Each structure stands twice: as structure tokens, then as C-alpha cells.
Amino acid sequence: MLDWYDTHKRSMPWRETDDPYRIWVSEIMLQQTRVDTVRDYYHRFLEAFPTVEALADADRDTVLKHWEGLGFYARARHLHTAAQHVVDEHDGTVPSTMDAIKDLKGVGPYTAAAVLSIAYRKPHAVLDGNVTRVLSRVFAVDEDATTSAAEGHLRDLANELLDPDRPGDFNQAMMELGALVCTPRTPHCDRCPLNAVCRAHDAGTEEDYPITPESEPVPHEDIAVGLVFDDNDRLLIQRRPDEGLLGGLWEFPGGKQEGDESMEAACRREVREELGVGMTDVEPFYTLSHAYSHFKITLHAFRGRLADGPPEAREDQPFRWVTVDELDDYAFPRANRRLIEELVRRQTEPSLFD
DNA sequence: GACACGTGGGG
DNA sequence: TCCCCAAGTGT
């Protein structure tokens, strides 16, 4: 594995440093996220927050703005909190022991082992999706890989195989193999350094592993959203609660359609429920579909003007009046960004159909 | 143990 | 077009 890795490893920015902080940031960004997606975020994030102290001192809104579009935003909130913990409790040094690093928000078994092995050369094997897939195939693990029992078995295997002299490289070799060769579909066994010892390959059953339960169908919701303008053509935006879906991001007010109400009625109701104001001159603006991690939505956006007011903020959900240009200063979810793109498009290139 | 939690690429 | 799923963690 180490020979294969030395020959085939890809160039990655976080492989050019031994700074534990940078390695930690990269591992948080890489959770459930592809390497090619992370690259640009990694550079911009570390330019803005070059040290753990800089991150600890930053505003939460600023941190989220640099995470905008990357998803799983609890990662950014937890990383921010953990940076403050490292500064306050560890003198600004990323912990180098398992007990201490596991105390950091957002650092679980995978990230702890990854940072300790890569940044501090400690002998801890990682068990991520790649390693799970590689080991499940090599050893033809015939149990549900999502159970804690199987996870224990796979972790034991990984730790047995770990090279104690180069634990970080061994871990990255396993993940790199999973990403480039031992892929979920149509693995490239002809190019695999393990093909001679792989039980699944021997049986021709590579794609049967890892064994996972069938996925449930994902639910769908219809969401109404209001683009509420004031008399100065500023827009009403609102910050989402700190926890939960898209926590801490800004958005246009709105919510789920209820019962048999029309989408426009849902829009008016939600704007009144969330901000205590009504809308006039309401007209359909744009409709789009979007998929979150565990459900899908159709977003029905309406444009209108403030009918009464002023708005009143809910607890933990402040609002702002902003111009279209100022929207770029705030972190929005992707679906809202698509609405903003449409606003700008109609501003810039007025269509015959407007 | 089960479920919440984003987004974009690839088949 | 739709589904899978990716360097997982928190509750």
C-alpha cells in the first residue's frame, strides 16, 4: 500500500503542510465531501483564518460566509467553537492525544485518528467510507457494514494492518485507493495493488461490498418563500436559528405549505408568522427544485412589497433590509442563492417576459 | 440505534 | 432524470 501510495498519490494542498491546524481544517472539510470540492474552500478559508487564533477571534457569520455552499454547516459552527476551545484550554496548540482531541466539537473517531496520524505520526487507523469499502472487499465481510459490530471488526482490521512507522501515509493510502481504484461502482481491479489478496475480487463480487441496507425513499415538501421589498427596493432577509438545518445561515422568509392552502397563501402566512408583516402586490417570481441530505423540496418564490410593518424579529432570528448587492455579504443556502442569481439576472438582462 | 444534517458529481 | 453517495458527527 505504501509503495502504491508513493507512486500514485494525488497532489493536495493539505499534503504540503505539517501544520496540525491546517490538517485539522482539511479533515473537517473533507467529511462527506469530495476532494475536488474542498480545494478552493480550503485555500479561501485558510487565507481568511491562517491560524487557530484568527479563527477563534472571527465572527460566526464570517466563518459561515467562508463555508457557504460547502454544506453540513454544523461543521463550521463546531470548528469555530473548537478553535476557541484550543486557544483557551490548549494554548493554541491542536491536541496531540486521543482523549484531548476527541473533546473538540466536530471531531469524532475518524477525524481524531486522521489528525493524530497525519499531523503527529500517532498509530491510529482511520475508518472512513473508503477504508470500509476496501476492507469489506478484501476480506469479503459478510455483515451489514453500518452496524457497530461490523464497524468494530473493520476498525480492528485497519489497526492490525496499520504501518506504525508511517501511520498517516498508510491511512491516506487506504483512502486514496478507495477514491481512485476501489470505487463504489466499477472498481478498477486491474490496477489494484491488493487484487491478488482480495477475496471479493477472487469471487468476482466486488460490487456486492460493503453490504448496506436498502435506502428508504426520501420525502418531498413544497416550500413558499417571500421576496419582500420595501419602498427603497431593499429586500427582507432573516437569519435561521443557530441549530438544525442550515443553522445560522440567512434566507428569505418562508416555510412549508400546509393543508390545501395555495402556495401564495402559504407565502403570506409564513411571512406574517415569522416577521409579523403582510405583503401586497404579490406575484409569482420563480420555482425551483432542490435536494437536501434527507428530503427534497420544490421552492415557490413570490415577489411583493411590504404592506404594513415594521417587522418584528423572532428570538434568535434577526432580520435585515438589504440591497441586492449587499446580499453577497451574507451566507445563504444554495436554494436561496439560486433565487438571488435569478434576481440579478432579471436586473441585468431584462427579459421580454418580465 | 436511529435519525438529522448540504451539496455536487457521476453513472 | 434520478439515484447514489462522498476523508462523519451530534443528539
PDB file of N, CA and C in Angstrom, chain A residues 259-352:
ATOM      1  N   GLY A 259     -51.869  21.936   4.578  1.00  0.00           N
ATOM      2  CA  GLY A 259     -53.219  21.571   4.155  1.00  0.00           C
ATOM      3  C   GLY A 259     -53.437  21.830   2.683  1.00  0.00           C
ATOM      4  N   ASP A 260     -54.573  22.491   2.349  1.00  0.00           N
ATOM      5  CA  ASP A 260     -54.897  22.711   0.938  1.00  0.00           C
ATOM      6  C   ASP A 260     -54.740  24.174   0.532  1.00  0.00           C
ATOM      7  N   GLU A 261     -53.989  24.942   1.356  1.00  0.00           N
ATOM      8  CA  GLU A 261     -53.794  26.358   1.012  1.00  0.00           C
ATOM      9  C   GLU A 261     -52.988  26.484  -0.285  1.00  0.00           C
ATOM     10  N   SER A 262     -53.164  27.605  -0.975  1.00  0.00           N
ATOM     11  CA  SER A 262     -52.366  27.864  -2.177  1.00  0.00           C
ATOM     12  C   SER A 262     -50.938  28.206  -1.769  1.00  0.00           C
ATOM     13  N   MET A 263     -50.010  28.129  -2.729  1.00  0.00           N
ATOM     14  CA  MET A 263     -48.626  28.480  -2.409  1.00  0.00           C
ATOM     15  C   MET A 263     -48.528  29.950  -2.040  1.00  0.00           C
ATOM     16  N   GLU A 264     -49.319  30.814  -2.719  1.00  0.00           N
ATOM     17  CA  GLU A 264     -49.273  32.242  -2.364  1.00  0.00           C
ATOM     18  C   GLU A 264     -49.785  32.468  -0.945  1.00  0.00           C
ATOM     19  N   ALA A 265     -50.837  31.738  -0.569  1.00  0.00           N
ATOM     20  CA  ALA A 265     -51.357  31.855   0.797  1.00  0.00           C
ATOM     21  C   ALA A 265     -50.315  31.391   1.804  1.00  0.00           C
ATOM     22  N   ALA A 266     -49.603  30.326   1.462  1.00  0.00           N
ATOM     23  CA  ALA A 266     -48.544  29.834   2.346  1.00  0.00           C
ATOM     24  C   ALA A 266     -47.451  30.886   2.511  1.00  0.00           C
ATOM     25  N   CYS A 267     -47.126  31.557   1.413  1.00  0.00           N
ATOM     26  CA  CYS A 267     -46.113  32.607   1.451  1.00  0.00           C
ATOM     27  C   CYS A 267     -46.546  33.742   2.382  1.00  0.00           C
ATOM     28  N   ARG A 268     -47.772  34.242   2.197  1.00  0.00           N
ATOM     29  CA  ARG A 268     -48.270  35.329   3.051  1.00  0.00           C
ATOM     30  C   ARG A 268     -48.313  34.911   4.511  1.00  0.00           C
ATOM     31  N   ARG A 269     -48.779  33.683   4.773  1.00  0.00           N
ATOM     32  CA  ARG A 269     -48.888  33.194   6.148  1.00  0.00           C
ATOM     33  C   ARG A 269     -47.519  33.090   6.813  1.00  0.00           C
ATOM     34  N   GLU A 270     -46.559  32.522   6.092  1.00  0.00           N
ATOM     35  CA  GLU A 270     -45.225  32.345   6.672  1.00  0.00           C
ATOM     36  C   GLU A 270     -44.547  33.679   6.959  1.00  0.00           C
ATOM     37  N   VAL A 271     -44.685  34.633   6.026  1.00  0.00           N
ATOM     38  CA  VAL A 271     -44.059  35.941   6.253  1.00  0.00           C
ATOM     39  C   VAL A 271     -44.683  36.617   7.479  1.00  0.00           C
ATOM     40  N   ARG A 272     -45.984  36.456   7.641  1.00  0.00           N
ATOM     41  CA  ARG A 272     -46.631  37.055   8.813  1.00  0.00           C
ATOM     42  C   ARG A 272     -46.248  36.326  10.094  1.00  0.00           C
ATOM     43  N   GLU A 273     -46.177  34.979  10.022  1.00  0.00           N
ATOM     44  CA  GLU A 273     -45.816  34.219  11.222  1.00  0.00           C
ATOM     45  C   GLU A 273     -44.386  34.522  11.672  1.00  0.00           C
ATOM     46  N   GLU A 274     -43.486  34.665  10.694  1.00  0.00           N
ATOM     47  CA  GLU A 274     -42.079  34.813  11.064  1.00  0.00           C
ATOM     48  C   GLU A 274     -41.694  36.248  11.373  1.00  0.00           C
ATOM     49  N   LEU A 275     -42.372  37.221  10.761  1.00  0.00           N
ATOM     50  CA  LEU A 275     -41.946  38.611  10.922  1.00  0.00           C
ATOM     51  C   LEU A 275     -43.091  39.556  11.274  1.00  0.00           C
ATOM     52  N   GLY A 276     -44.314  39.029  11.321  1.00  0.00           N
ATOM     53  CA  GLY A 276     -45.449  39.840  11.746  1.00  0.00           C
ATOM     54  C   GLY A 276     -45.883  40.896  10.759  1.00  0.00           C
ATOM     55  N   VAL A 277     -45.561  40.713   9.476  1.00  0.00           N
ATOM     56  CA  VAL A 277     -45.947  41.710   8.469  1.00  0.00           C
ATOM     57  C   VAL A 277     -46.694  41.064   7.296  1.00  0.00           C
ATOM     58  N   GLY A 278     -47.473  41.893   6.571  1.00  0.00           N
ATOM     59  CA  GLY A 278     -48.195  41.418   5.396  1.00  0.00           C
ATOM     60  C   GLY A 278     -47.500  41.848   4.115  1.00  0.00           C
ATOM     61  N   MET A 279     -47.960  41.248   2.999  1.00  0.00           N
ATOM     62  CA  MET A 279     -47.398  41.570   1.687  1.00  0.00           C
ATOM     63  C   MET A 279     -48.513  42.080   0.759  1.00  0.00           C
ATOM     64  N   THR A 280     -48.172  43.036  -0.126  1.00  0.00           N
ATOM     65  CA  THR A 280     -49.082  43.443  -1.194  1.00  0.00           C
ATOM     66  C   THR A 280     -48.394  43.246  -2.541  1.00  0.00           C
ATOM     67  N   ASP A 281     -49.177  43.385  -3.609  1.00  0.00           N
ATOM     68  CA  ASP A 281     -48.645  43.229  -4.970  1.00  0.00           C
ATOM     69  C   ASP A 281     -47.860  41.924  -5.119  1.00  0.00           C
ATOM     70  N   VAL A 282     -48.412  40.850  -4.560  1.00  0.00           N
ATOM     71  CA  VAL A 282     -47.709  39.566  -4.599  1.00  0.00           C
ATOM     72  C   VAL A 282     -47.852  38.937  -5.982  1.00  0.00           C
ATOM     73  N   GLU A 283     -46.748  38.529  -6.544  1.00  0.00           N
ATOM     74  CA  GLU A 283     -46.795  37.822  -7.828  1.00  0.00           C
ATOM     75  C   GLU A 283     -45.755  36.712  -7.851  1.00  0.00           C
ATOM     76  N   PRO A 284     -46.044  35.610  -8.580  1.00  0.00           N
ATOM     77  CA  PRO A 284     -45.074  34.512  -8.677  1.00  0.00           C
ATOM     78  C   PRO A 284     -43.762  35.021  -9.252  1.00  0.00           C
ATOM     79  N   PHE A 285     -42.655  34.561  -8.688  1.00  0.00           N
ATOM     80  CA  PHE A 285     -41.340  35.013  -9.155  1.00  0.00           C
ATOM     81  C   PHE A 285     -40.554  33.886  -9.822  1.00  0.00           C
ATOM     82  N   TYR A 286     -40.438  32.754  -9.143  1.00  0.00           N
ATOM     83  CA  TYR A 286     -39.573  31.684  -9.654  1.00  0.00           C
ATOM     84  C   TYR A 286     -39.861  30.418  -8.867  1.00  0.00           C
ATOM     85  N   THR A 287     -39.725  29.273  -9.531  1.00  0.00           N
ATOM     86  CA  THR A 287     -39.902  27.987  -8.859  1.00  0.00           C
ATOM     87  C   THR A 287     -38.712  27.095  -9.191  1.00  0.00           C
ATOM     88  N   LEU A 288     -38.196  26.428  -8.167  1.00  0.00           N
ATOM     89  CA  LEU A 288     -37.043  25.551  -8.399  1.00  0.00           C
ATOM     90  C   LEU A 288     -37.126  24.329  -7.490  1.00  0.00           C
ATOM     91  N   SER A 289     -36.404  23.288  -7.880  1.00  0.00           N
ATOM     92  CA  SER A 289     -36.312  22.077  -7.077  1.00  0.00           C
ATOM     93  C   SER A 289     -34.930  21.987  -6.457  1.00  0.00           C
ATOM     94  N   HIS A 290     -34.895  21.386  -5.263  1.00  0.00           N
ATOM     95  CA  HIS A 290     -33.623  21.271  -4.568  1.00  0.00           C
ATOM     96  C   HIS A 290     -33.640  20.023  -3.698  1.00  0.00           C
ATOM     97  N   ALA A 291     -32.485  19.362  -3.551  1.00  0.00           N
ATOM     98  CA  ALA A 291     -32.372  18.167  -2.722  1.00  0.00           C
ATOM     99  C   ALA A 291     -31.459  18.440  -1.534  1.00  0.00           C
ATOM    100  N   TYR A 292     -31.978  18.230  -0.331  1.00  0.00           N
ATOM    101  CA  TYR A 292     -31.141  18.284   0.869  1.00  0.00           C
ATOM    102  C   TYR A 292     -30.644  16.874   1.169  1.00  0.00           C
ATOM    103  N   SER A 293     -30.011  16.709   2.333  1.00  0.00           N
ATOM    104  CA  SER A 293     -29.439  15.403   2.640  1.00  0.00           C
ATOM    105  C   SER A 293     -30.514  14.346   2.853  1.00  0.00           C
ATOM    106  N   HIS A 294     -31.671  14.706   3.373  1.00  0.00           N
ATOM    107  CA  HIS A 294     -32.660  13.688   3.730  1.00  0.00           C
ATOM    108  C   HIS A 294     -34.070  13.997   3.252  1.00  0.00           C
ATOM    109  N   PHE A 295     -34.273  15.042   2.448  1.00  0.00           N
ATOM    110  CA  PHE A 295     -35.568  15.278   1.813  1.00  0.00           C
ATOM    111  C   PHE A 295     -35.379  16.227   0.633  1.00  0.00           C
ATOM    112  N   LYS A 296     -36.432  16.303  -0.177  1.00  0.00           N
ATOM    113  CA  LYS A 296     -36.392  17.173  -1.345  1.00  0.00           C
ATOM    114  C   LYS A 296     -37.454  18.251  -1.208  1.00  0.00           C
ATOM    115  N   ILE A 297     -37.254  19.365  -1.874  1.00  0.00           N
ATOM    116  CA  ILE A 297     -38.257  20.429  -1.848  1.00  0.00           C
ATOM    117  C   ILE A 297     -38.487  20.966  -3.259  1.00  0.00           C
ATOM    118  N   THR A 298     -39.680  21.553  -3.432  1.00  0.00           N
ATOM    119  CA  THR A 298     -39.895  22.484  -4.519  1.00  0.00           C
ATOM    120  C   THR A 298     -40.109  23.841  -3.880  1.00  0.00           C
ATOM    121  N   LEU A 299     -39.296  24.802  -4.280  1.00  0.00           N
ATOM    122  CA  LEU A 299     -39.327  26.139  -3.707  1.00  0.00           C
ATOM    123  C   LEU A 299     -40.137  27.047  -4.617  1.00  0.00           C
ATOM    124  N   HIS A 300     -41.220  27.623  -4.076  1.00  0.00           N
ATOM    125  CA  HIS A 300     -42.076  28.528  -4.840  1.00  0.00           C
ATOM    126  C   HIS A 300     -41.851  29.940  -4.302  1.00  0.00           C
ATOM    127  N   ALA A 301     -41.141  30.772  -5.058  1.00  0.00           N
ATOM    128  CA  ALA A 301     -40.822  32.122  -4.591  1.00  0.00           C
ATOM    129  C   ALA A 301     -41.809  33.132  -5.152  1.00  0.00           C
ATOM    130  N   PHE A 302     -42.251  34.072  -4.309  1.00  0.00           N
ATOM    131  CA  PHE A 302     -43.134  35.159  -4.711  1.00  0.00           C
ATOM    132  C   PHE A 302     -42.457  36.484  -4.409  1.00  0.00           C
ATOM    133  N   ARG A 303     -42.712  37.447  -5.296  1.00  0.00           N
ATOM    134  CA  ARG A 303     -42.180  38.788  -5.105  1.00  0.00           C
ATOM    135  C   ARG A 303     -43.332  39.693  -4.667  1.00  0.00           C
ATOM    136  N   GLY A 304     -43.086  40.610  -3.735  1.00  0.00           N
ATOM    137  CA  GLY A 304     -44.131  41.513  -3.283  1.00  0.00           C
ATOM    138  C   GLY A 304     -43.549  42.684  -2.508  1.00  0.00           C
ATOM    139  N   ARG A 305     -44.441  43.524  -1.987  1.00  0.00           N
ATOM    140  CA  ARG A 305     -43.970  44.681  -1.222  1.00  0.00           C
ATOM    141  C   ARG A 305     -44.495  44.599   0.198  1.00  0.00           C
ATOM    142  N   LEU A 306     -43.795  45.260   1.097  1.00  0.00           N
ATOM    143  CA  LEU A 306     -44.212  45.316   2.488  1.00  0.00           C
ATOM    144  C   LEU A 306     -45.536  46.067   2.592  1.00  0.00           C
ATOM    145  N   ALA A 307     -46.551  45.443   3.221  1.00  0.00           N
ATOM    146  CA  ALA A 307     -47.877  46.059   3.305  1.00  0.00           C
ATOM    147  C   ALA A 307     -48.029  46.896   4.564  1.00  0.00           C
ATOM    148  N   ASP A 308     -47.448  46.431   5.639  1.00  0.00           N
ATOM    149  CA  ASP A 308     -47.521  47.145   6.903  1.00  0.00           C
ATOM    150  C   ASP A 308     -46.175  46.964   7.588  1.00  0.00           C
ATOM    151  N   GLY A 309     -46.100  47.219   8.829  1.00  0.00           N
ATOM    152  CA  GLY A 309     -44.806  46.998   9.456  1.00  0.00           C
ATOM    153  C   GLY A 309     -44.603  47.891  10.661  1.00  0.00           C
ATOM    154  N   PRO A 310     -43.427  47.980  11.186  1.00  0.00           N
ATOM    155  CA  PRO A 310     -42.235  47.264  10.717  1.00  0.00           C
ATOM    156  C   PRO A 310     -42.221  45.816  11.180  1.00  0.00           C
ATOM    157  N   PRO A 311     -41.307  44.992  10.588  1.00  0.00           N
ATOM    158  CA  PRO A 311     -41.188  43.594  11.018  1.00  0.00           C
ATOM    159  C   PRO A 311     -40.705  43.492  12.460  1.00  0.00           C
ATOM    160  N   GLU A 312     -41.032  42.385  13.076  1.00  0.00           N
ATOM    161  CA  GLU A 312     -40.515  42.077  14.418  1.00  0.00           C
ATOM    162  C   GLU A 312     -39.741  40.769  14.351  1.00  0.00           C
ATOM    163  N   ALA A 313     -38.522  40.779  14.919  1.00  0.00           N
ATOM    164  CA  ALA A 313     -37.665  39.588  14.869  1.00  0.00           C
ATOM    165  C   ALA A 313     -38.109  38.571  15.907  1.00  0.00           C
ATOM    166  N   ARG A 314     -38.086  37.314  15.510  1.00  0.00           N
ATOM    167  CA  ARG A 314     -38.256  36.243  16.483  1.00  0.00           C
ATOM    168  C   ARG A 314     -36.956  36.055  17.265  1.00  0.00           C
ATOM    169  N   GLU A 315     -37.046  35.350  18.383  1.00  0.00           N
ATOM    170  CA  GLU A 315     -35.845  35.035  19.155  1.00  0.00           C
ATOM    171  C   GLU A 315     -34.847  34.275  18.288  1.00  0.00           C
ATOM    172  N   ASP A 316     -33.573  34.709  18.301  1.00  0.00           N
ATOM    173  CA  ASP A 316     -32.517  34.035  17.548  1.00  0.00           C
ATOM    174  C   ASP A 316     -32.715  34.087  16.042  1.00  0.00           C
ATOM    175  N   GLN A 317     -33.656  34.933  15.557  1.00  0.00           N
ATOM    176  CA  GLN A 317     -33.860  35.019  14.109  1.00  0.00           C
ATOM    177  C   GLN A 317     -33.941  36.483  13.681  1.00  0.00           C
ATOM    178  N   PRO A 318     -32.815  37.221  13.797  1.00  0.00           N
ATOM    179  CA  PRO A 318     -32.818  38.635  13.431  1.00  0.00           C
ATOM    180  C   PRO A 318     -33.101  38.815  11.940  1.00  0.00           C
ATOM    181  N   PHE A 319     -33.618  40.008  11.572  1.00  0.00           N
ATOM    182  CA  PHE A 319     -33.855  40.299  10.159  1.00  0.00           C
ATOM    183  C   PHE A 319     -33.049  41.522   9.754  1.00  0.00           C
ATOM    184  N   ARG A 320     -32.873  41.705   8.439  1.00  0.00           N
ATOM    185  CA  ARG A 320     -32.195  42.884   7.889  1.00  0.00           C
ATOM    186  C   ARG A 320     -32.901  43.291   6.611  1.00  0.00           C
ATOM    187  N   TRP A 321     -32.819  44.609   6.316  1.00  0.00           N
ATOM    188  CA  TRP A 321     -33.202  45.109   4.998  1.00  0.00           C
ATOM    189  C   TRP A 321     -31.922  45.344   4.210  1.00  0.00           C
ATOM    190  N   VAL A 322     -31.772  44.697   3.064  1.00  0.00           N
ATOM    191  CA  VAL A 322     -30.519  44.816   2.316  1.00  0.00           C
ATOM    192  C   VAL A 322     -30.801  45.017   0.825  1.00  0.00           C
ATOM    193  N   THR A 323     -29.876  45.688   0.144  1.00  0.00           N
ATOM    194  CA  THR A 323     -29.967  45.810  -1.303  1.00  0.00           C
ATOM    195  C   THR A 323     -29.521  44.489  -1.939  1.00  0.00           C
ATOM    196  N   VAL A 324     -29.842  44.341  -3.220  1.00  0.00           N
ATOM    197  CA  VAL A 324     -29.446  43.117  -3.918  1.00  0.00           C
ATOM    198  C   VAL A 324     -27.925  42.956  -3.876  1.00  0.00           C
ATOM    199  N   ASP A 325     -27.188  44.062  -4.021  1.00  0.00           N
ATOM    200  CA  ASP A 325     -25.719  43.985  -3.975  1.00  0.00           C
ATOM    201  C   ASP A 325     -25.220  43.503  -2.617  1.00  0.00           C
ATOM    202  N   GLU A 326     -25.903  43.933  -1.571  1.00  0.00           N
ATOM    203  CA  GLU A 326     -25.441  43.580  -0.216  1.00  0.00           C
ATOM    204  C   GLU A 326     -25.706  42.121   0.140  1.00  0.00           C
ATOM    205  N   LEU A 327     -26.518  41.427  -0.646  1.00  0.00           N
ATOM    206  CA  LEU A 327     -26.807  40.021  -0.364  1.00  0.00           C
ATOM    207  C   LEU A 327     -25.540  39.175  -0.362  1.00  0.00           C
ATOM    208  N   ASP A 328     -24.536  39.631  -1.137  1.00  0.00           N
ATOM    209  CA  ASP A 328     -23.280  38.867  -1.218  1.00  0.00           C
ATOM    210  C   ASP A 328     -22.522  38.847   0.100  1.00  0.00           C
ATOM    211  N   ASP A 329     -22.859  39.759   1.010  1.00  0.00           N
ATOM    212  CA  ASP A 329     -22.143  39.804   2.295  1.00  0.00           C
ATOM    213  C   ASP A 329     -22.649  38.757   3.270  1.00  0.00           C
ATOM    214  N   TYR A 330     -23.737  38.068   2.906  1.00  0.00           N
ATOM    215  CA  TYR A 330     -24.351  37.119   3.833  1.00  0.00           C
ATOM    216  C   TYR A 330     -24.226  35.699   3.302  1.00  0.00           C
ATOM    217  N   ALA A 331     -24.182  34.735   4.243  1.00  0.00           N
ATOM    218  CA  ALA A 331     -24.140  33.327   3.857  1.00  0.00           C
ATOM    219  C   ALA A 331     -25.561  32.817   3.654  1.00  0.00           C
ATOM    220  N   PHE A 332     -25.862  32.383   2.415  1.00  0.00           N
ATOM    221  CA  PHE A 332     -27.180  31.848   2.084  1.00  0.00           C
ATOM    222  C   PHE A 332     -27.073  30.372   1.705  1.00  0.00           C
ATOM    223  N   PRO A 333     -28.133  29.608   1.943  1.00  0.00           N
ATOM    224  CA  PRO A 333     -28.182  28.237   1.428  1.00  0.00           C
ATOM    225  C   PRO A 333     -28.232  28.255  -0.100  1.00  0.00           C
ATOM    226  N   ARG A 334     -27.873  27.145  -0.723  1.00  0.00           N
ATOM    227  CA  ARG A 334     -27.791  27.078  -2.170  1.00  0.00           C
ATOM    228  C   ARG A 334     -29.110  27.431  -2.862  1.00  0.00           C
ATOM    229  N   ALA A 335     -30.208  26.929  -2.349  1.00  0.00           N
ATOM    230  CA  ALA A 335     -31.503  27.171  -2.995  1.00  0.00           C
ATOM    231  C   ALA A 335     -31.824  28.670  -2.998  1.00  0.00           C
ATOM    232  N   ASN A 336     -31.499  29.374  -1.900  1.00  0.00           N
ATOM    233  CA  ASN A 336     -31.703  30.818  -1.854  1.00  0.00           C
ATOM    234  C   ASN A 336     -30.744  31.537  -2.794  1.00  0.00           C
ATOM    235  N   ARG A 337     -29.514  31.038  -2.903  1.00  0.00           N
ATOM    236  CA  ARG A 337     -28.551  31.625  -3.843  1.00  0.00           C
ATOM    237  C   ARG A 337     -29.088  31.570  -5.269  1.00  0.00           C
ATOM    238  N   ARG A 338     -29.788  30.500  -5.582  1.00  0.00           N
ATOM    239  CA  ARG A 338     -30.344  30.386  -6.940  1.00  0.00           C
ATOM    240  C   ARG A 338     -31.418  31.445  -7.172  1.00  0.00           C
ATOM    241  N   LEU A 339     -32.176  31.772  -6.126  1.00  0.00           N
ATOM    242  CA  LEU A 339     -33.152  32.860  -6.248  1.00  0.00           C
ATOM    243  C   LEU A 339     -32.437  34.192  -6.460  1.00  0.00           C
ATOM    244  N   ILE A 340     -31.334  34.386  -5.731  1.00  0.00           N
ATOM    245  CA  ILE A 340     -30.576  35.634  -5.861  1.00  0.00           C
ATOM    246  C   ILE A 340     -30.005  35.756  -7.274  1.00  0.00           C
ATOM    247  N   GLU A 341     -29.484  34.638  -7.803  1.00  0.00           N
ATOM    248  CA  GLU A 341     -28.979  34.649  -9.177  1.00  0.00           C
ATOM    249  C   GLU A 341     -30.066  35.076 -10.152  1.00  0.00           C
ATOM    250  N   GLU A 342     -31.284  34.586  -9.912  1.00  0.00           N
ATOM    251  CA  GLU A 342     -32.396  34.933 -10.795  1.00  0.00           C
ATOM    252  C   GLU A 342     -32.753  36.418 -10.664  1.00  0.00           C
ATOM    253  N   LEU A 343     -32.709  36.942  -9.446  1.00  0.00           N
ATOM    254  CA  LEU A 343     -32.945  38.381  -9.231  1.00  0.00           C
ATOM    255  C   LEU A 343     -31.937  39.211 -10.024  1.00  0.00           C
ATOM    256  N   VAL A 344     -30.666  38.840  -9.904  1.00  0.00           N
ATOM    257  CA  VAL A 344     -29.608  39.588 -10.583  1.00  0.00           C
ATOM    258  C   VAL A 344     -29.757  39.464 -12.094  1.00  0.00           C
ATOM    259  N   ARG A 345     -30.105  38.247 -12.542  1.00  0.00           N
ATOM    260  CA  ARG A 345     -30.268  38.019 -13.976  1.00  0.00           C
ATOM    261  C   ARG A 345     -31.330  38.939 -14.558  1.00  0.00           C
ATOM    262  N   ARG A 346     -32.455  39.085 -13.837  1.00  0.00           N
ATOM    263  CA  ARG A 346     -33.547  39.932 -14.351  1.00  0.00           C
ATOM    264  C   ARG A 346     -33.195  41.413 -14.251  1.00  0.00           C
ATOM    265  N   GLN A 347     -32.342  41.737 -13.257  1.00  0.00           N
ATOM    266  CA  GLN A 347     -31.878  43.115 -13.142  1.00  0.00           C
ATOM    267  C   GLN A 347     -30.957  43.475 -14.300  1.00  0.00           C
ATOM    268  N   THR A 348     -30.079  42.532 -14.635  1.00  0.00           N
ATOM    269  CA  THR A 348     -29.026  42.785 -15.608  1.00  0.00           C
ATOM    270  C   THR A 348     -29.515  42.657 -17.038  1.00  0.00           C
ATOM    271  N   GLU A 349     -30.302  41.609 -17.292  1.00  0.00           N
ATOM    272  CA  GLU A 349     -30.784  41.352 -18.644  1.00  0.00           C
ATOM    273  C   GLU A 349     -32.300  41.269 -18.641  1.00  0.00           C
ATOM    274  N   PRO A 350     -32.961  42.437 -18.619  1.00  0.00           N
ATOM    275  CA  PRO A 350     -34.422  42.426 -18.567  1.00  0.00           C
ATOM    276  C   PRO A 350     -34.996  41.618 -19.733  1.00  0.00           C
ATOM    277  N   SER A 351     -35.873  40.680 -19.396  1.00  0.00           N
ATOM    278  CA  SER A 351     -36.434  39.797 -20.414  1.00  0.00           C
ATOM    279  C   SER A 351     -37.775  40.333 -20.889  1.00  0.00           C
ATOM    280  N   LEU A 352     -38.140  39.951 -22.114  1.00  0.00           N
ATOM    281  CA  LEU A 352     -39.432  40.349 -22.666  1.00  0.00           C
ATOM    282  C   LEU A 352     -40.575  39.775 -21.840  1.00  0.00           C
TER     283      LEU A 352
END
